[in-house]
């Protein structure tokens, strides 16, 4: 039950947050980016995905890119 509440809470937060960011799906990636053309994403050898900033920070434990923020 607690897991369901947590998942629903994250979905509500994600829907309300309109701040989309970009992440590299690679296993070594640790940052999220303000735009898909960021210098930090040039080295991405896997897919680039658009996610909410809340999801990137809370679920994926990513930090802001030092180039585009």
mmCIF file of C-alpha atoms in Angstrom:
data_model
loop_
_atom_site.group_PDB
_atom_site.id
_atom_site.type_symbol
_atom_site.label_atom_id
_atom_site.label_comp_id
_atom_site.label_asym_id
_atom_site.label_seq_id
_atom_site.Cartn_x
_atom_site.Cartn_y
_atom_site.Cartn_z
ATOM 1 C CA UNK A 1 0.000 0.000 0.000
ATOM 2 C CA UNK A 2 2.811 2.410 0.875
ATOM 3 C CA UNK A 3 4.491 1.667 -2.439
ATOM 4 C CA UNK A 4 1.271 2.494 -4.294
ATOM 5 C CA UNK A 5 0.928 5.805 -2.457
ATOM 6 C CA UNK A 6 4.537 6.678 -3.252
ATOM 7 C CA UNK A 7 4.107 5.876 -6.941
ATOM 8 C CA UNK A 8 0.872 7.871 -7.172
ATOM 9 C CA UNK A 9 2.467 10.829 -5.385
ATOM 10 C CA UNK A 10 5.383 10.841 -7.811
ATOM 11 C CA UNK A 11 3.009 10.664 -10.770
ATOM 12 C CA UNK A 12 1.034 13.646 -9.494
ATOM 13 C CA UNK A 13 4.200 15.643 -8.890
ATOM 14 C CA UNK A 14 5.520 14.708 -12.328
ATOM 15 C CA UNK A 15 2.299 15.769 -14.029
ATOM 16 C CA UNK A 16 2.285 19.119 -12.260
ATOM 17 C CA UNK A 17 5.923 19.820 -13.008
ATOM 18 C CA UNK A 18 6.273 21.119 -16.545
ATOM 19 C CA UNK A 19 10.055 21.393 -16.386
ATOM 20 C CA UNK A 20 11.333 18.897 -18.921
ATOM 21 C CA UNK A 21 15.035 18.102 -18.920
ATOM 22 C CA UNK A 22 17.192 15.764 -20.980
ATOM 23 C CA UNK A 23 19.153 12.776 -19.775
ATOM 24 C CA UNK A 24 21.560 10.349 -21.370
ATOM 25 C CA UNK A 25 20.406 6.789 -20.716
ATOM 26 C CA UNK A 26 23.978 5.511 -20.375
ATOM 27 C CA UNK A 27 24.991 3.654 -17.202
ATOM 28 C CA UNK A 28 27.667 6.232 -16.291
ATOM 29 C CA UNK A 29 25.422 9.302 -16.744
ATOM 30 C CA UNK A 30 24.924 11.413 -13.642
ATOM 31 C CA UNK A 31 23.562 14.775 -14.865
ATOM 32 C CA UNK A 32 20.448 16.204 -16.447
ATOM 33 C CA UNK A 33 20.484 18.924 -19.067
ATOM 34 C CA UNK A 34 18.491 22.064 -19.876
ATOM 35 C CA UNK A 35 18.481 21.467 -23.640
ATOM 36 C CA UNK A 36 19.102 18.566 -25.975
ATOM 37 C CA UNK A 37 21.972 20.369 -27.702
ATOM 38 C CA UNK A 38 24.048 20.732 -24.535
ATOM 39 C CA UNK A 39 27.792 20.176 -24.747
ATOM 40 C CA UNK A 40 27.494 17.616 -21.951
ATOM 41 C CA UNK A 41 25.195 15.420 -24.058
ATOM 42 C CA UNK A 42 27.565 15.299 -27.033
ATOM 43 C CA UNK A 43 29.418 12.350 -25.486
ATOM 44 C CA UNK A 44 26.240 10.317 -24.938
ATOM 45 C CA UNK A 45 26.621 6.992 -26.734
ATOM 46 C CA UNK A 46 23.099 5.785 -25.914
ATOM 47 C CA UNK A 47 19.629 7.313 -26.217
ATOM 48 C CA UNK A 48 18.765 10.802 -24.987
ATOM 49 C CA UNK A 49 15.410 10.989 -23.242
ATOM 50 C CA UNK A 50 13.188 13.866 -22.118
ATOM 51 C CA UNK A 51 11.961 13.514 -18.515
ATOM 52 C CA UNK A 52 10.705 15.852 -15.820
ATOM 53 C CA UNK A 53 13.219 17.551 -13.573
ATOM 54 C CA UNK A 54 11.536 15.984 -10.536
ATOM 55 C CA UNK A 55 11.945 12.488 -11.984
ATOM 56 C CA UNK A 56 15.581 13.166 -12.901
ATOM 57 C CA UNK A 57 16.453 14.339 -9.398
ATOM 58 C CA UNK A 58 14.264 12.166 -7.174
ATOM 59 C CA UNK A 59 14.154 8.859 -9.053
ATOM 60 C CA UNK A 60 17.410 8.894 -11.010
ATOM 61 C CA UNK A 61 19.511 10.904 -8.516
ATOM 62 C CA UNK A 62 20.850 13.154 -11.272
ATOM 63 C CA UNK A 63 22.329 16.614 -10.709
ATOM 64 C CA UNK A 64 22.293 19.725 -12.907
ATOM 65 C CA UNK A 65 24.787 19.798 -15.745
ATOM 66 C CA UNK A 66 27.650 22.217 -15.151
ATOM 67 C CA UNK A 67 27.609 23.374 -18.787
ATOM 68 C CA UNK A 68 23.967 24.329 -19.308
ATOM 69 C CA UNK A 69 22.884 25.421 -15.809
#
